[in-house]
């Protein structure tokens, strides 16, 4: 969504235009849900937090500043809701196995081999992501998956750009290590089976 | 960002929320947005005739009081 379109949408929202809400919902619903799902690792929680995010959005719809950036606004609310949820429930569920089957692959694969290879890589990345601490996972999700630039991601997380850069660097290293561990574990597992 | 790790993340499939619930939420939010009253611009009310009369009167009385206090002070302590 280009900046002019975004500003026009904000203006229409400030006037209470319900059709403008539909456009924003269409543009961001899946993105915010994906962020929340990978952050919380629970589909039911992600669904609840997504609904609350939209309810807060319409509550503030008419009071949005004219120069509001919708993506960072929505991701900030979603992230804050998740932080509140974590604090209130003190949950850190590491189970992700059942989640994978619920995610549609979406993209076209040209052959069964490529499909299998891609799914395997995705599974490994998802698993490695799930093992990261929340702070590292959220910056990777915002920058890598949601596509926010560093400045916006820093705003969403309440960090300075420099702090975000450092956290992102550490998270990338941790993700690499987790992927390497996963690959090493698979190879040693295969060796045990074949010997 | 050309970082390979970030590229890998960017290519992960996106998730889709439950369509029925998403639709319910959309309709609910739509209704709320339309129902919320627009922010009322605060236009100052025109002052009533009583206020228009009393405000200058109180100002005049206040000035007279202060002037009289100064006069009395000068009388009591006098000029050197």
PDB file of C-alpha atoms in Angstrom:
ATOM      1  CA  UNK A   1       0.000   0.000   0.000  1.00  0.00           C
ATOM      2  CA  UNK A   2       1.576   3.283  -1.063  1.00  0.00           C
ATOM      3  CA  UNK A   3       1.670   6.270   1.248  1.00  0.00           C
ATOM      4  CA  UNK A   4      -0.938   8.312  -0.637  1.00  0.00           C
ATOM      5  CA  UNK A   5      -3.439   5.453  -0.530  1.00  0.00           C
ATOM      6  CA  UNK A   6      -2.717   4.999   3.153  1.00  0.00           C
ATOM      7  CA  UNK A   7      -3.247   8.688   3.932  1.00  0.00           C
ATOM      8  CA  UNK A   8      -6.520   8.680   1.981  1.00  0.00           C
ATOM      9  CA  UNK A   9      -7.688   5.624   3.925  1.00  0.00           C
ATOM     10  CA  UNK A  10      -6.827   7.278   7.232  1.00  0.00           C
ATOM     11  CA  UNK A  11      -8.783  10.350   6.223  1.00  0.00           C
ATOM     12  CA  UNK A  12     -11.815   8.241   5.335  1.00  0.00           C
ATOM     13  CA  UNK A  13     -11.532   6.333   8.620  1.00  0.00           C
ATOM     14  CA  UNK A  14     -11.486   9.614  10.504  1.00  0.00           C
ATOM     15  CA  UNK A  15     -14.767  10.408   8.811  1.00  0.00           C
ATOM     16  CA  UNK A  16     -16.220   7.044   9.892  1.00  0.00           C
ATOM     17  CA  UNK A  17     -16.239   5.509   6.417  1.00  0.00           C
ATOM     18  CA  UNK A  18     -16.940   1.792   6.954  1.00  0.00           C
ATOM     19  CA  UNK A  19     -15.773   0.924   3.434  1.00  0.00           C
ATOM     20  CA  UNK A  20     -12.341   2.281   4.335  1.00  0.00           C
ATOM     21  CA  UNK A  21     -12.250  -0.143   7.238  1.00  0.00           C
ATOM     22  CA  UNK A  22     -12.930  -3.003   4.802  1.00  0.00           C
ATOM     23  CA  UNK A  23      -9.902  -1.976   2.755  1.00  0.00           C
ATOM     24  CA  UNK A  24      -7.638  -1.840   5.811  1.00  0.00           C
ATOM     25  CA  UNK A  25      -9.006  -5.163   7.059  1.00  0.00           C
ATOM     26  CA  UNK A  26      -8.354  -6.798   3.698  1.00  0.00           C
ATOM     27  CA  UNK A  27      -4.820  -5.422   3.530  1.00  0.00           C
ATOM     28  CA  UNK A  28      -3.696  -6.274   7.055  1.00  0.00           C
ATOM     29  CA  UNK A  29      -5.855  -9.062   8.502  1.00  0.00           C
ATOM     30  CA  UNK A  30      -3.730 -11.938   7.291  1.00  0.00           C
ATOM     31  CA  UNK A  31      -0.425 -10.166   7.986  1.00  0.00           C
ATOM     32  CA  UNK A  32      -1.314  -9.286  11.561  1.00  0.00           C
ATOM     33  CA  UNK A  33      -2.725 -12.758  12.141  1.00  0.00           C
ATOM     34  CA  UNK A  34       0.453 -14.409  10.832  1.00  0.00           C
ATOM     35  CA  UNK A  35       2.512 -12.205  13.146  1.00  0.00           C
ATOM     36  CA  UNK A  36       0.343 -13.049  16.153  1.00  0.00           C
ATOM     37  CA  UNK A  37       0.220 -16.753  15.341  1.00  0.00           C
ATOM     38  CA  UNK A  38       3.992 -17.090  15.107  1.00  0.00           C
ATOM     39  CA  UNK A  39       4.444 -14.913  18.184  1.00  0.00           C
ATOM     40  CA  UNK A  40       1.939 -16.720  20.388  1.00  0.00           C
ATOM     41  CA  UNK A  41       2.264 -20.141  18.727  1.00  0.00           C
ATOM     42  CA  UNK A  42      -1.396 -20.773  19.509  1.00  0.00           C
ATOM     43  CA  UNK A  43      -4.115 -20.365  16.957  1.00  0.00           C
ATOM     44  CA  UNK A  44      -6.896 -19.657  19.455  1.00  0.00           C
ATOM     45  CA  UNK A  45      -4.816 -16.967  21.160  1.00  0.00           C
ATOM     46  CA  UNK A  46      -3.861 -15.407  17.839  1.00  0.00           C
ATOM     47  CA  UNK A  47      -7.532 -15.305  16.788  1.00  0.00           C
ATOM     48  CA  UNK A  48      -8.531 -13.607  20.063  1.00  0.00           C
ATOM     49  CA  UNK A  49      -5.720 -11.059  19.908  1.00  0.00           C
ATOM     50  CA  UNK A  50      -6.477 -10.323  16.264  1.00  0.00           C
ATOM     51  CA  UNK A  51     -10.104  -9.572  17.063  1.00  0.00           C
ATOM     52  CA  UNK A  52      -9.090  -7.315  19.943  1.00  0.00           C
ATOM     53  CA  UNK A  53      -6.620  -5.519  17.679  1.00  0.00           C
ATOM     54  CA  UNK A  54      -9.383  -4.676  15.204  1.00  0.00           C
ATOM     55  CA  UNK A  55     -11.772  -3.602  17.955  1.00  0.00           C
ATOM     56  CA  UNK A  56      -9.142  -1.195  19.290  1.00  0.00           C
ATOM     57  CA  UNK A  57      -8.514   0.032  15.792  1.00  0.00           C
ATOM     58  CA  UNK A  58     -12.142   1.029  15.223  1.00  0.00           C
ATOM     59  CA  UNK A  59     -12.364   2.463  18.728  1.00  0.00           C
ATOM     60  CA  UNK A  60      -9.599   4.893  17.787  1.00  0.00           C
ATOM     61  CA  UNK A  61     -10.567   5.100  14.123  1.00  0.00           C
ATOM     62  CA  UNK A  62     -12.022   8.586  14.221  1.00  0.00           C
ATOM     63  CA  UNK A  63      -9.221   9.898  16.431  1.00  0.00           C
ATOM     64  CA  UNK A  64      -6.352   8.649  14.322  1.00  0.00           C
ATOM     65  CA  UNK A  65      -3.823  11.304  13.437  1.00  0.00           C
ATOM     66  CA  UNK A  66      -3.972  12.327   9.816  1.00  0.00           C
ATOM     67  CA  UNK A  67      -0.420  11.072   9.242  1.00  0.00           C
ATOM     68  CA  UNK A  68      -0.934   7.693  10.947  1.00  0.00           C
ATOM     69  CA  UNK A  69       0.934   4.778   9.404  1.00  0.00           C
ATOM     70  CA  UNK A  70      -1.503   1.916   9.530  1.00  0.00           C
ATOM     71  CA  UNK A  71       0.951  -0.991   9.488  1.00  0.00           C
ATOM     72  CA  UNK A  72       3.067   0.126  12.433  1.00  0.00           C
ATOM     73  CA  UNK A  73      -0.099   1.194  14.303  1.00  0.00           C
ATOM     74  CA  UNK A  74      -1.720  -2.235  13.943  1.00  0.00           C
ATOM     75  CA  UNK A  75       1.453  -4.207  14.662  1.00  0.00           C
ATOM     76  CA  UNK A  76       2.114  -2.083  17.756  1.00  0.00           C
ATOM     77  CA  UNK A  77      -1.355  -2.789  19.137  1.00  0.00           C
ATOM     78  CA  UNK A  78      -1.085  -6.486  18.269  1.00  0.00           C
ATOM     79  CA  UNK A  79       2.335  -6.743  19.880  1.00  0.00           C
ATOM     80  CA  UNK A  80       1.222  -4.885  23.023  1.00  0.00           C
ATOM     81  CA  UNK A  81      -1.819  -7.139  23.335  1.00  0.00           C
ATOM     82  CA  UNK A  82       0.443 -10.154  23.120  1.00  0.00           C
ATOM     83  CA  UNK A  83       2.750  -8.719  25.801  1.00  0.00           C
ATOM     84  CA  UNK A  84      -0.272  -8.152  28.052  1.00  0.00           C
ATOM     85  CA  UNK A  85      -1.473 -11.654  27.347  1.00  0.00           C
ATOM     86  CA  UNK A  86       1.906 -13.123  28.215  1.00  0.00           C
ATOM     87  CA  UNK A  87       2.094 -11.137  31.409  1.00  0.00           C
ATOM     88  CA  UNK A  88      -1.382 -12.096  32.527  1.00  0.00           C
ATOM     89  CA  UNK A  89      -1.097 -15.771  31.701  1.00  0.00           C
ATOM     90  CA  UNK A  90       2.672 -16.230  32.009  1.00  0.00           C
ATOM     91  CA  UNK A  91       2.452 -18.701  29.184  1.00  0.00           C
ATOM     92  CA  UNK A  92       5.345 -19.761  27.062  1.00  0.00           C
ATOM     93  CA  UNK A  93       4.121 -22.810  25.233  1.00  0.00           C
ATOM     94  CA  UNK A  94       6.808 -24.405  23.148  1.00  0.00           C
ATOM     95  CA  UNK A  95       4.530 -26.847  21.370  1.00  0.00           C
ATOM     96  CA  UNK A  96       4.269 -26.055  17.661  1.00  0.00           C
ATOM     97  CA  UNK A  97       3.881 -29.440  16.046  1.00  0.00           C
ATOM     98  CA  UNK A  98       0.096 -29.276  15.791  1.00  0.00           C
ATOM     99  CA  UNK A  99       0.230 -25.779  14.415  1.00  0.00           C
ATOM    100  CA  UNK A 100       2.080 -26.570  11.228  1.00  0.00           C
ATOM    101  CA  UNK A 101      -0.764 -28.492   9.636  1.00  0.00           C
ATOM    102  CA  UNK A 102      -3.116 -25.542  10.121  1.00  0.00           C
ATOM    103  CA  UNK A 103      -1.048 -23.174   8.005  1.00  0.00           C
ATOM    104  CA  UNK A 104      -1.837 -23.161   4.325  1.00  0.00           C
ATOM    105  CA  UNK A 105       1.250 -23.239   2.134  1.00  0.00           C
ATOM    106  CA  UNK A 106      -0.357 -20.786  -0.265  1.00  0.00           C
ATOM    107  CA  UNK A 107       2.417 -20.567  -2.821  1.00  0.00           C
ATOM    108  CA  UNK A 108       2.619 -22.606  -6.013  1.00  0.00           C
ATOM    109  CA  UNK A 109       5.152 -25.422  -6.190  1.00  0.00           C
ATOM    110  CA  UNK A 110       6.353 -26.669  -9.535  1.00  0.00           C
ATOM    111  CA  UNK A 111       7.001 -30.294  -8.629  1.00  0.00           C
ATOM    112  CA  UNK A 112       6.384 -32.768  -5.795  1.00  0.00           C
ATOM    113  CA  UNK A 113      10.121 -32.837  -5.058  1.00  0.00           C
ATOM    114  CA  UNK A 114      10.342 -29.055  -4.732  1.00  0.00           C
ATOM    115  CA  UNK A 115       7.176 -29.065  -2.666  1.00  0.00           C
ATOM    116  CA  UNK A 116       8.610 -31.594  -0.245  1.00  0.00           C
ATOM    117  CA  UNK A 117      11.948 -29.785  -0.030  1.00  0.00           C
ATOM    118  CA  UNK A 118      10.291 -26.417   0.533  1.00  0.00           C
ATOM    119  CA  UNK A 119       7.924 -27.807   3.156  1.00  0.00           C
ATOM    120  CA  UNK A 120      10.826 -29.393   4.966  1.00  0.00           C
ATOM    121  CA  UNK A 121      12.762 -26.129   4.966  1.00  0.00           C
ATOM    122  CA  UNK A 122       9.686 -24.220   6.143  1.00  0.00           C
ATOM    123  CA  UNK A 123       9.113 -26.740   8.903  1.00  0.00           C
ATOM    124  CA  UNK A 124      12.691 -26.339  10.072  1.00  0.00           C
ATOM    125  CA  UNK A 125      12.480 -22.548  10.020  1.00  0.00           C
ATOM    126  CA  UNK A 126       9.177 -22.571  11.879  1.00  0.00           C
ATOM    127  CA  UNK A 127      10.633 -24.923  14.462  1.00  0.00           C
ATOM    128  CA  UNK A 128      13.765 -22.799  14.865  1.00  0.00           C
ATOM    129  CA  UNK A 129      11.665 -19.636  15.149  1.00  0.00           C
ATOM    130  CA  UNK A 130       9.516 -21.229  17.817  1.00  0.00           C
ATOM    131  CA  UNK A 131      12.592 -22.004  19.896  1.00  0.00           C
ATOM    132  CA  UNK A 132      13.707 -18.366  20.015  1.00  0.00           C
ATOM    133  CA  UNK A 133      12.907 -16.131  22.987  1.00  0.00           C
ATOM    134  CA  UNK A 134       9.902 -13.882  22.344  1.00  0.00           C
ATOM    135  CA  UNK A 135      12.006 -10.704  22.107  1.00  0.00           C
ATOM    136  CA  UNK A 136      14.125 -12.122  19.317  1.00  0.00           C
ATOM    137  CA  UNK A 137      11.218 -13.802  17.590  1.00  0.00           C
ATOM    138  CA  UNK A 138       9.128 -10.646  17.405  1.00  0.00           C
ATOM    139  CA  UNK A 139      11.837  -8.565  15.709  1.00  0.00           C
ATOM    140  CA  UNK A 140      12.470 -11.329  13.164  1.00  0.00           C
ATOM    141  CA  UNK A 141       8.742 -11.586  12.501  1.00  0.00           C
ATOM    142  CA  UNK A 142       8.307  -7.838  12.116  1.00  0.00           C
ATOM    143  CA  UNK A 143      11.291  -7.289   9.831  1.00  0.00           C
ATOM    144  CA  UNK A 144      11.513 -10.652   8.092  1.00  0.00           C
ATOM    145  CA  UNK A 145       7.930 -11.833   7.782  1.00  0.00           C
ATOM    146  CA  UNK A 146       5.805  -8.690   8.063  1.00  0.00           C
ATOM    147  CA  UNK A 147       8.298  -6.671   6.016  1.00  0.00           C
ATOM    148  CA  UNK A 148       8.471  -3.597   8.263  1.00  0.00           C
ATOM    149  CA  UNK A 149      11.545  -1.444   7.895  1.00  0.00           C
ATOM    150  CA  UNK A 150      13.902  -1.106  10.847  1.00  0.00           C
ATOM    151  CA  UNK A 151      12.557   2.257  11.920  1.00  0.00           C
ATOM    152  CA  UNK A 152       8.940   1.059  12.010  1.00  0.00           C
ATOM    153  CA  UNK A 153       9.871  -2.197  13.735  1.00  0.00           C
ATOM    154  CA  UNK A 154      11.785  -0.206  16.368  1.00  0.00           C
ATOM    155  CA  UNK A 155       8.692   1.931  16.972  1.00  0.00           C
ATOM    156  CA  UNK A 156       6.494  -1.147  17.285  1.00  0.00           C
ATOM    157  CA  UNK A 157       8.811  -2.701  19.877  1.00  0.00           C
ATOM    158  CA  UNK A 158       9.501   0.571  21.686  1.00  0.00           C
ATOM    159  CA  UNK A 159      13.212   0.377  20.917  1.00  0.00           C
ATOM    160  CA  UNK A 160      15.750   2.759  19.458  1.00  0.00           C
ATOM    161  CA  UNK A 161      16.819   1.828  15.901  1.00  0.00           C
ATOM    162  CA  UNK A 162      20.262   0.890  17.210  1.00  0.00           C
ATOM    163  CA  UNK A 163      18.805  -1.385  19.898  1.00  0.00           C
ATOM    164  CA  UNK A 164      16.576  -2.992  17.289  1.00  0.00           C
ATOM    165  CA  UNK A 165      19.539  -3.560  14.984  1.00  0.00           C
ATOM    166  CA  UNK A 166      21.432  -5.301  17.780  1.00  0.00           C
ATOM    167  CA  UNK A 167      18.455  -7.399  18.792  1.00  0.00           C
ATOM    168  CA  UNK A 168      17.859  -8.379  15.175  1.00  0.00           C
ATOM    169  CA  UNK A 169      21.487  -9.369  14.772  1.00  0.00           C
ATOM    170  CA  UNK A 170      21.376 -11.565  17.875  1.00  0.00           C
ATOM    171  CA  UNK A 171      18.062 -13.103  16.801  1.00  0.00           C
ATOM    172  CA  UNK A 172      19.439 -13.941  13.349  1.00  0.00           C
ATOM    173  CA  UNK A 173      22.449 -15.618  14.919  1.00  0.00           C
ATOM    174  CA  UNK A 174      20.220 -17.581  17.300  1.00  0.00           C
ATOM    175  CA  UNK A 175      18.006 -18.660  14.396  1.00  0.00           C
ATOM    176  CA  UNK A 176      21.041 -19.799  12.406  1.00  0.00           C
ATOM    177  CA  UNK A 177      22.312 -21.786  15.354  1.00  0.00           C
ATOM    178  CA  UNK A 178      18.900 -23.386  15.873  1.00  0.00           C
ATOM    179  CA  UNK A 179      18.733 -24.350  12.174  1.00  0.00           C
ATOM    180  CA  UNK A 180      22.236 -25.819  12.305  1.00  0.00           C
ATOM    181  CA  UNK A 181      21.361 -27.804  15.427  1.00  0.00           C
ATOM    182  CA  UNK A 182      18.261 -29.117  13.687  1.00  0.00           C
ATOM    183  CA  UNK A 183      20.258 -30.169  10.610  1.00  0.00           C
ATOM    184  CA  UNK A 184      22.984 -31.805  12.718  1.00  0.00           C
ATOM    185  CA  UNK A 185      20.371 -33.665  14.744  1.00  0.00           C
ATOM    186  CA  UNK A 186      18.736 -35.016  11.603  1.00  0.00           C
ATOM    187  CA  UNK A 187      22.036 -36.250  10.169  1.00  0.00           C
ATOM    188  CA  UNK A 188      23.042 -37.994  13.398  1.00  0.00           C
ATOM    189  CA  UNK A 189      19.544 -39.496  13.574  1.00  0.00           C
ATOM    190  CA  UNK A 190      19.897 -40.866  10.030  1.00  0.00           C
ATOM    191  CA  UNK A 191      23.330 -42.281  10.866  1.00  0.00           C
ATOM    192  CA  UNK A 192      21.854 -44.105  13.846  1.00  0.00           C
ATOM    193  CA  UNK A 193      19.109 -45.597  11.649  1.00  0.00           C
ATOM    194  CA  UNK A 194      21.453 -46.705   8.848  1.00  0.00           C
ATOM    195  CA  UNK A 195      24.229 -48.155  11.059  1.00  0.00           C
TER     196      UNK A 195
ATOM    197  CA  UNK B   1      17.356  -6.260   3.170  1.00  0.00           C
ATOM    198  CA  UNK B   2      19.346  -8.855   1.242  1.00  0.00           C
ATOM    199  CA  UNK B   3      20.204 -10.973   4.275  1.00  0.00           C
ATOM    200  CA  UNK B   4      19.566 -14.638   3.290  1.00  0.00           C
ATOM    201  CA  UNK B   5      18.007 -15.407   6.659  1.00  0.00           C
ATOM    202  CA  UNK B   6      15.523 -12.582   6.291  1.00  0.00           C
ATOM    203  CA  UNK B   7      14.764 -13.715   2.748  1.00  0.00           C
ATOM    204  CA  UNK B   8      13.979 -17.171   4.063  1.00  0.00           C
ATOM    205  CA  UNK B   9      11.592 -15.692   6.601  1.00  0.00           C
ATOM    206  CA  UNK B  10       9.973 -13.503   3.968  1.00  0.00           C
ATOM    207  CA  UNK B  11       9.157 -16.587   1.900  1.00  0.00           C
ATOM    208  CA  UNK B  12       7.371 -18.377   4.710  1.00  0.00           C
ATOM    209  CA  UNK B  13       3.673 -18.953   3.978  1.00  0.00           C
ATOM    210  CA  UNK B  14       1.240 -16.553   5.565  1.00  0.00           C
ATOM    211  CA  UNK B  15      -1.461 -17.848   7.864  1.00  0.00           C
ATOM    212  CA  UNK B  16      -5.162 -17.347   7.341  1.00  0.00           C
ATOM    213  CA  UNK B  17      -7.493 -16.732  10.262  1.00  0.00           C
ATOM    214  CA  UNK B  18     -10.788 -18.575  10.546  1.00  0.00           C
ATOM    215  CA  UNK B  19     -12.847 -17.029   7.704  1.00  0.00           C
ATOM    216  CA  UNK B  20     -16.158 -17.128   9.593  1.00  0.00           C
ATOM    217  CA  UNK B  21     -14.715 -15.411  12.644  1.00  0.00           C
ATOM    218  CA  UNK B  22     -12.823 -12.911  10.516  1.00  0.00           C
ATOM    219  CA  UNK B  23     -16.048 -11.993   8.763  1.00  0.00           C
ATOM    220  CA  UNK B  24     -17.917 -11.616  12.065  1.00  0.00           C
ATOM    221  CA  UNK B  25     -15.158  -9.373  13.371  1.00  0.00           C
ATOM    222  CA  UNK B  26     -15.151  -7.306  10.193  1.00  0.00           C
ATOM    223  CA  UNK B  27     -18.914  -6.741  10.351  1.00  0.00           C
ATOM    224  CA  UNK B  28     -18.763  -5.936  14.059  1.00  0.00           C
ATOM    225  CA  UNK B  29     -15.967  -3.423  13.570  1.00  0.00           C
ATOM    226  CA  UNK B  30     -17.680  -1.886  10.559  1.00  0.00           C
ATOM    227  CA  UNK B  31     -20.830  -1.348  12.609  1.00  0.00           C
ATOM    228  CA  UNK B  32     -18.874   0.130  15.486  1.00  0.00           C
ATOM    229  CA  UNK B  33     -16.975   2.524  13.286  1.00  0.00           C
ATOM    230  CA  UNK B  34     -20.207   3.783  11.744  1.00  0.00           C
ATOM    231  CA  UNK B  35     -21.955   3.979  15.109  1.00  0.00           C
ATOM    232  CA  UNK B  36     -19.274   5.939  16.937  1.00  0.00           C
ATOM    233  CA  UNK B  37     -20.386   9.529  17.080  1.00  0.00           C
ATOM    234  CA  UNK B  38     -18.068  11.903  15.267  1.00  0.00           C
ATOM    235  CA  UNK B  39     -15.934  14.011  17.554  1.00  0.00           C
ATOM    236  CA  UNK B  40     -17.873  17.122  18.368  1.00  0.00           C
ATOM    237  CA  UNK B  41     -16.057  20.310  17.638  1.00  0.00           C
ATOM    238  CA  UNK B  42     -16.294  22.498  20.684  1.00  0.00           C
ATOM    239  CA  UNK B  43     -17.770  25.802  19.600  1.00  0.00           C
ATOM    240  CA  UNK B  44     -17.879  28.358  22.390  1.00  0.00           C
ATOM    241  CA  UNK B  45     -21.430  29.274  23.309  1.00  0.00           C
ATOM    242  CA  UNK B  46     -22.419  32.917  22.996  1.00  0.00           C
ATOM    243  CA  UNK B  47     -22.481  34.571  26.393  1.00  0.00           C
ATOM    244  CA  UNK B  48     -25.872  35.349  27.933  1.00  0.00           C
ATOM    245  CA  UNK B  49     -26.867  38.965  28.679  1.00  0.00           C
ATOM    246  CA  UNK B  50     -26.457  38.412  32.421  1.00  0.00           C
ATOM    247  CA  UNK B  51     -22.886  37.258  31.963  1.00  0.00           C
ATOM    248  CA  UNK B  52     -22.231  40.147  29.619  1.00  0.00           C
ATOM    249  CA  UNK B  53     -23.455  42.547  32.330  1.00  0.00           C
ATOM    250  CA  UNK B  54     -21.834  40.953  35.368  1.00  0.00           C
ATOM    251  CA  UNK B  55     -18.359  40.392  34.003  1.00  0.00           C
ATOM    252  CA  UNK B  56     -17.583  44.112  33.347  1.00  0.00           C
ATOM    253  CA  UNK B  57     -19.305  45.067  36.597  1.00  0.00           C
ATOM    254  CA  UNK B  58     -17.118  42.698  38.617  1.00  0.00           C
ATOM    255  CA  UNK B  59     -14.046  43.991  36.785  1.00  0.00           C
ATOM    256  CA  UNK B  60     -14.936  47.612  37.592  1.00  0.00           C
ATOM    257  CA  UNK B  61     -15.620  46.803  41.255  1.00  0.00           C
ATOM    258  CA  UNK B  62     -12.337  44.903  41.480  1.00  0.00           C
ATOM    259  CA  UNK B  63     -10.402  47.839  40.047  1.00  0.00           C
ATOM    260  CA  UNK B  64     -12.151  50.255  42.393  1.00  0.00           C
ATOM    261  CA  UNK B  65     -11.306  48.061  45.373  1.00  0.00           C
ATOM    262  CA  UNK B  66      -7.633  47.855  44.446  1.00  0.00           C
ATOM    263  CA  UNK B  67      -7.478  51.632  43.821  1.00  0.00           C
ATOM    264  CA  UNK B  68      -9.107  52.350  47.186  1.00  0.00           C
ATOM    265  CA  UNK B  69      -6.669  49.970  48.914  1.00  0.00           C
ATOM    266  CA  UNK B  70      -3.741  51.837  47.383  1.00  0.00           C
ATOM    267  CA  UNK B  71      -5.213  55.206  48.433  1.00  0.00           C
ATOM    268  CA  UNK B  72      -5.760  53.994  51.982  1.00  0.00           C
ATOM    269  CA  UNK B  73      -2.244  52.607  52.169  1.00  0.00           C
ATOM    270  CA  UNK B  74      -0.781  55.926  51.040  1.00  0.00           C
ATOM    271  CA  UNK B  75      -2.867  57.778  53.579  1.00  0.00           C
ATOM    272  CA  UNK B  76      -1.824  55.523  56.425  1.00  0.00           C
ATOM    273  CA  UNK B  77       1.867  55.414  55.690  1.00  0.00           C
ATOM    274  CA  UNK B  78       2.125  58.641  53.770  1.00  0.00           C
ATOM    275  CA  UNK B  79       4.816  59.666  51.398  1.00  0.00           C
ATOM    276  CA  UNK B  80       8.217  60.478  52.885  1.00  0.00           C
TER     277      UNK B  80
END
